[in-house]
Coordinates of C-alpha atoms and ligand atoms in Angstrom, one line a residue:
M1 CA -23.3 3.9 2.6
T2 CA -19.6 4.9 2.6
D3 CA -18.4 8.5 2.6
I4 CA -15.5 9.1 0.1
I5 CA -13.6 11.5 2.1
D6 CA -12.7 14.3 -0.3
G7 CA -8.9 15.0 0.2
K8 CA -8.8 17.2 -2.9
G9 CA -11.5 19.4 -1.4
L10 CA -10.1 19.8 1.9
A11 CA -6.7 20.6 0.7
A12 CA -8.1 23.1 -1.6
R13 CA -9.8 24.6 1.3
I14 CA -6.7 24.7 3.6
R15 CA -4.9 26.3 0.6
R16 CA -7.2 29.1 0.4
E17 CA -7.0 29.9 4.1
L18 CA -3.0 29.7 3.4
T19 CA -3.2 32.0 0.6
Q20 CA -4.8 34.9 3.3
E21 CA -2.2 34.3 5.9
C22 CA 0.5 34.3 3.1
A23 CA -0.7 37.9 2.2
D24 CA -0.8 38.9 5.6
I25 CA 2.7 37.9 6.4
T26 CA 3.9 39.5 3.1
A27 CA 2.3 42.7 4.1
R28 CA 3.8 42.5 7.4
R29 CA 7.4 41.7 6.9
G30 CA 7.5 43.0 3.2
R31 CA 8.6 39.7 1.8
P32 CA 6.5 36.2 1.1
P33 CA 7.3 33.1 3.1
G34 CA 10.1 31.1 1.3
L35 CA 10.1 27.3 0.5
A36 CA 13.0 25.5 -1.1
V37 CA 13.2 22.0 -2.5
V38 CA 16.4 20.3 -2.8
L39 CA 16.2 17.7 -5.5
C40 CA 19.2 15.5 -6.1
G41 CA 19.4 12.7 -8.8
D42 CA 17.0 12.0 -11.7
D43 CA 14.3 10.0 -10.0
P44 CA 11.0 10.5 -12.2
G45 CA 8.5 9.9 -9.3
S46 CA 10.7 12.8 -7.2
A47 CA 10.8 15.2 -10.0
T48 CA 6.9 15.0 -10.4
Y49 CA 6.3 15.3 -6.6
V50 CA 8.7 18.3 -6.5
R51 CA 7.1 20.0 -9.4
N52 CA 3.6 19.6 -7.8
K53 CA 5.1 21.1 -4.3
A54 CA 6.6 24.0 -6.2
K55 CA 3.2 24.7 -8.3
A56 CA 1.0 24.4 -5.1
A57 CA 3.4 26.8 -3.3
T58 CA 3.5 29.6 -5.7
E59 CA -0.4 29.1 -6.1
V60 CA -0.8 30.4 -2.4
G61 CA 1.5 33.2 -2.8
I62 CA 4.9 31.3 -1.2
L63 CA 8.1 32.1 -3.0
S64 CA 9.3 28.5 -4.1
E65 CA 12.6 27.3 -5.4
V66 CA 13.6 24.1 -6.6
I67 CA 17.4 23.5 -6.2
R68 CA 18.5 20.6 -8.6
R69 CA 21.4 18.6 -8.2
P70 CA 22.7 15.9 -10.3
A71 CA 22.7 12.1 -9.3
T72 CA 26.6 12.4 -9.2
H73 CA 26.5 15.0 -6.5
S74 CA 28.5 13.9 -3.6
Q75 CA 27.2 13.6 0.2
A76 CA 29.6 16.5 1.1
E77 CA 28.3 18.7 -1.6
L78 CA 24.9 18.0 -0.6
L79 CA 25.4 18.8 3.1
A80 CA 27.1 21.9 1.8
D81 CA 23.9 22.9 -0.1
V82 CA 21.9 22.2 3.1
D83 CA 23.9 24.7 5.0
Q84 CA 23.5 27.3 2.3
V85 CA 19.7 27.1 2.4
N86 CA 19.8 27.1 6.4
A87 CA 21.7 30.4 6.1
R88 CA 19.6 32.0 3.5
P89 CA 17.2 34.9 5.0
D90 CA 14.8 34.4 2.1
I91 CA 14.0 30.6 2.8
D92 CA 11.6 29.9 5.8
A93 CA 11.3 26.1 5.1
F94 CA 12.8 23.4 3.0
L95 CA 13.1 19.9 2.5
V96 CA 15.6 17.6 0.8
Q97 CA 13.5 15.3 -1.5
L98 CA 13.9 11.7 -0.6
P99 CA 14.9 9.0 -1.8
L100 CA 18.4 10.2 -2.4
P101 CA 20.7 8.7 -4.8
A102 CA 22.1 5.4 -3.9
G103 CA 25.1 5.5 -1.2
M104 CA 23.8 8.8 0.3
D105 CA 23.0 8.8 3.9
A106 CA 19.6 10.5 4.2
N107 CA 19.7 10.7 7.9
A108 CA 22.9 12.7 7.8
V109 CA 21.3 15.1 5.4
I110 CA 17.9 15.3 7.4
E111 CA 20.0 16.0 10.7
R112 CA 21.8 18.9 8.8
I113 CA 18.7 20.8 8.3
A114 CA 18.0 23.7 10.7
P115 CA 14.9 22.4 12.9
E116 CA 13.3 25.7 12.5
K117 CA 13.3 25.4 8.6
D118 CA 12.4 21.9 8.6
G119 CA 9.3 21.8 6.2
D120 CA 8.8 18.0 6.5
G121 CA 9.2 17.9 10.3
I122 CA 11.4 14.8 10.2
H123 CA 14.5 16.3 11.7
P124 CA 15.3 14.4 15.0
L125 CA 14.8 17.3 17.1
N126 CA 10.9 17.8 15.7
L127 CA 10.4 14.2 15.8
G128 CA 11.5 14.2 19.6
R129 CA 9.0 17.1 20.1
L130 CA 6.2 15.0 18.4
M131 CA 7.0 12.3 21.0
M132 CA 7.1 14.6 23.7
G133 CA 3.9 16.2 22.7
V134 CA 5.5 19.7 22.4
P135 CA 4.8 21.9 19.5
G136 CA 7.0 21.9 16.4
P137 CA 6.5 21.3 12.7
R138 CA 4.8 17.7 12.2
P139 CA 5.6 15.4 9.4
C140 CA 3.3 16.4 6.5
T141 CA 1.5 13.3 5.5
P142 CA 0.6 12.3 9.4
Q143 CA -0.7 15.9 9.8
G144 CA -2.9 15.6 6.7
I145 CA -4.1 12.0 7.8
L146 CA -5.3 13.8 11.2
A147 CA -7.0 16.5 9.4
L148 CA -8.9 13.9 7.0
L149 CA -10.1 12.0 10.1
D150 CA -11.5 15.1 11.8
Y151 CA -13.0 16.2 8.3
A152 CA -14.8 12.7 8.3
C153 CA -15.9 13.4 12.0
T154 CA -14.1 10.4 13.1
E155 CA -14.2 9.9 16.9
L156 CA -10.6 8.9 18.0
K157 CA -11.0 9.2 21.6
G158 CA -11.1 5.3 22.7
A159 CA -11.1 4.2 19.2
R160 CA -9.0 1.1 18.2
A161 CA -6.8 2.3 15.4
V162 CA -4.5 -0.1 13.3
V163 CA -1.6 1.4 11.5
I164 CA 0.0 -0.6 8.5
G165 CA 3.5 0.4 7.9
R166 CA 6.2 1.6 10.3
S167 CA 8.0 4.3 8.1
L168 CA 9.6 7.5 9.7
I169 CA 7.5 9.6 7.4
V170 CA 4.4 8.0 7.7
G171 CA 3.5 4.8 10.0
K172 CA 5.5 5.8 13.4
P173 CA 4.5 9.7 13.4
V174 CA 1.0 9.0 12.6
A175 CA 0.6 6.3 15.4
L176 CA 2.0 9.0 17.5
L177 CA -0.6 11.4 16.6
L178 CA -3.3 9.0 17.0
Q179 CA -2.3 8.3 20.7
E180 CA -2.2 11.8 21.4
R181 CA -5.7 11.8 20.4
H182 CA -6.4 9.0 22.7
A183 CA -6.9 6.2 20.1
T184 CA -5.7 2.7 21.3
V185 CA -3.1 2.0 18.5
T186 CA -1.7 -1.3 16.9
M187 CA 1.2 -1.2 14.7
C188 CA 1.4 -3.6 11.9
H189 CA 4.4 -4.4 9.4
S190 CA 5.6 -7.1 7.0
R191 CA 6.1 -9.5 10.1
T192 CA 2.8 -9.0 11.5
T193 CA 1.3 -12.6 11.6
N194 CA -2.5 -12.2 10.9
L195 CA -3.1 -8.8 9.3
A196 CA -6.5 -9.7 8.4
D197 CA -7.6 -10.2 12.2
E198 CA -6.0 -6.9 13.3
V199 CA -7.6 -4.9 10.7
A200 CA -11.1 -6.6 11.5
R201 CA -10.7 -5.2 15.1
A202 CA -10.1 -1.7 14.0
D203 CA -12.4 1.2 14.0
V204 CA -9.8 3.2 12.2
V205 CA -7.4 1.7 9.5
V206 CA -4.4 3.8 8.3
V207 CA -2.4 1.7 5.6
A208 CA 0.9 2.8 4.3
A209 CA 2.4 -0.2 2.9
G210 CA 3.2 0.6 -0.5
K211 CA 1.4 -2.8 -1.7
P212 CA -1.4 -2.5 -4.0
R213 CA -4.8 -3.7 -2.4
L214 CA -3.1 -5.3 0.5
V215 CA -6.0 -4.7 2.8
R216 CA -9.1 -6.4 1.4
G217 CA -12.9 -5.1 1.7
E218 CA -14.1 -8.3 3.7
W219 CA -11.5 -7.5 6.4
I220 CA -12.8 -4.3 7.2
K221 CA -14.9 -4.0 10.4
P222 CA -18.3 -2.4 9.3
G223 CA -18.5 1.3 10.1
A224 CA -14.9 1.8 10.3
T225 CA -12.9 4.5 8.7
V226 CA -10.2 3.8 6.3
I227 CA -7.2 6.3 5.2
D228 CA -5.3 4.8 2.3
V229 CA -1.8 6.3 2.0
G230 CA -0.4 4.0 -0.4
T231 CA 0.2 5.2 -4.0
N232 CA 1.1 2.3 -6.3
R233 CA 1.1 2.4 -10.1
V234 CA -0.7 -0.6 -11.7
N235 CA -1.3 -1.0 -15.1
D236 CA -1.0 2.9 -15.7
K237 CA -3.4 3.6 -13.2
W238 CA -2.8 4.9 -9.4
V239 CA -4.2 2.4 -6.9
G240 CA -4.0 2.6 -3.2
D241 CA -3.3 -0.2 -0.5
V242 CA -6.7 -1.0 0.2
D243 CA -9.3 -2.7 -2.0
F244 CA -11.5 0.3 -2.6
D245 CA -14.4 -1.3 -4.3
G246 CA -14.3 -4.0 -1.7
A247 CA -14.6 -1.5 1.1
I248 CA -17.3 0.4 -0.3
G249 CA -20.5 -0.5 1.6
R250 CA -18.6 -1.8 4.8
A251 CA -16.4 1.1 5.7
Q252 CA -18.2 4.2 7.2
A253 CA -15.8 6.5 5.3
I254 CA -12.4 5.8 2.9
T255 CA -9.9 8.1 1.1
P256 CA -9.7 7.4 -2.8
V257 CA -6.7 7.1 -4.5
P258 CA -5.8 9.4 -6.0
G259 CA -7.5 12.5 -4.3
G260 CA -7.2 11.4 -0.8
V261 CA -4.0 11.8 1.3
G262 CA -1.8 12.9 -1.5
P263 CA -3.2 16.5 -1.8
M264 CA -3.1 16.7 2.0
T265 CA 0.6 16.2 2.1
I266 CA 1.2 18.9 -0.1
A267 CA -1.2 21.2 1.8
M268 CA 0.4 20.6 5.1
L269 CA 3.7 21.2 3.5
L270 CA 2.7 24.8 2.9
A271 CA 1.2 25.1 6.2
N272 CA 4.6 24.1 7.8
T273 CA 6.2 26.8 5.6
V274 CA 3.7 29.5 6.6
R275 CA 3.9 28.6 10.2
A276 CA 7.8 28.8 10.1
A277 CA 7.7 32.1 8.2
S278 CA 5.2 33.4 10.9
L279 CA 7.3 32.0 13.9
R280 CA 10.6 33.8 12.2
H281 CA 8.7 37.0 11.8
R282 CA 7.9 37.1 15.2
Ligands
NAP301 P1 8.2 2.4 3.3 O1 9.2 3.2 3.9 O2 7.9 2.0 1.7 O3 7.8 1.1 4.3 C1 6.5 0.4 3.9 C2 6.0 -0.4 5.2 O4 5.1 -1.2 4.8 C3 7.2 -1.0 6.2 O5 7.2 -0.6 7.5 C4 6.7 -2.4 5.8 O6 7.1 -3.4 7.0 C5 5.4 -2.3 5.7 N1 4.9 -3.4 4.7 C6 5.1 -3.9 3.5 N2 4.6 -5.0 3.0 C7 3.7 -5.3 4.1 C8 2.8 -6.1 4.3 N3 2.7 -7.2 3.2 N4 2.0 -6.4 5.3 C9 2.0 -5.4 6.4 N5 3.2 -4.3 6.4 C10 4.0 -4.4 5.1 O7 6.7 3.2 3.6 P2 6.2 4.9 3.2 O8 7.5 5.7 2.7 O9 5.4 5.1 4.4 O10 5.1 4.5 2.1 C11 4.1 3.7 2.0 C12 3.1 3.9 0.8 O11 2.7 5.2 0.9 C13 3.7 4.0 -0.6 O12 2.9 3.4 -1.5 C14 4.2 5.5 -0.7 O13 4.1 5.9 -2.1 C15 3.1 5.9 -0.2 N6 3.2 7.4 0.2 C16 2.3 8.3 -0.1 C17 2.2 9.6 0.4 C18 1.2 10.6 -0.1 O14 1.2 11.9 0.1 N7 0.2 10.0 -0.7 C19 3.3 10.1 1.4 C20 4.2 9.0 1.6 C21 4.2 7.9 1.3 P3 8.6 -3.5 7.5 O15 8.7 -2.5 8.2 O16 8.4 -4.8 8.2 O17 9.4 -3.6 6.1

């Protein structure tokens, strides 16, 4: 039997806890935690993600604001927007939705965000803190993945973990978090020569490649836990990077797509916002 890890249910539980924390913070300091999302350009996927984030924030009692800017916005104008949000007392955390319109330097924009307001946990200072193992806001999706592994009661100490994908927002930070929890981590990417063999050795598989059904069911070691981060639109349906049907019966536990990692990413953004508000109040 394979457990389907209910990310939607876990995220709902975390959001309920955050609702209480939000109410406490609001009562203590007389205003709610504030989250801003800067959306530059007209990427339809980004518009949906931003809408979902703002809605989820409002539901837990966070004051949320979407700052919309056209695709014609210049880099200098966007940096000036970031400076303004950095200075706003009502905003405790924010993010600039990626990807940015062509020609913009996302790294320069991320570096401009005040580290203490870094909702996504991807400012270089916070990534450095993650690498050093000291407290700081952690990137949302990796934080959500670790929560899902704990929820599925996956033993990480001494486990062999394979991470497929080496992006800054998922692959690299999740590998660090897994090492922090004493897993032995192998990073795979598009030049990895025998992905099937790497996966077959793993007790924990995290896949963030953006390639529909890249990981085949028969590759998975019986009893492994599989976290599928991929969100791919195929024939009007969302599918992950793992052949879900093939993994059923082999994996001990697996996240579905949708309803696995996605809701947890949003819940962790809300958690980072509430934490930032709480730290500022102190
Ligand atoms: P990304 O920046 O798109 O990079 C993809 C990574 O996968 C790269 O490191 C690439 O290797 C690797 N890769 C591509 N094809 C591969 C192959 N055939 N074999 C092995 N590795 C391969 O990654 P991302 O931004 O982390 O996104 C990955 C996926 O996760 C996307 O579907 C995205 O939509 C999804 N995502 C979901 C959430 C969520 O909350 N549910 C959050 C973030 C991302 P190279 O480095 O060699 O190019």
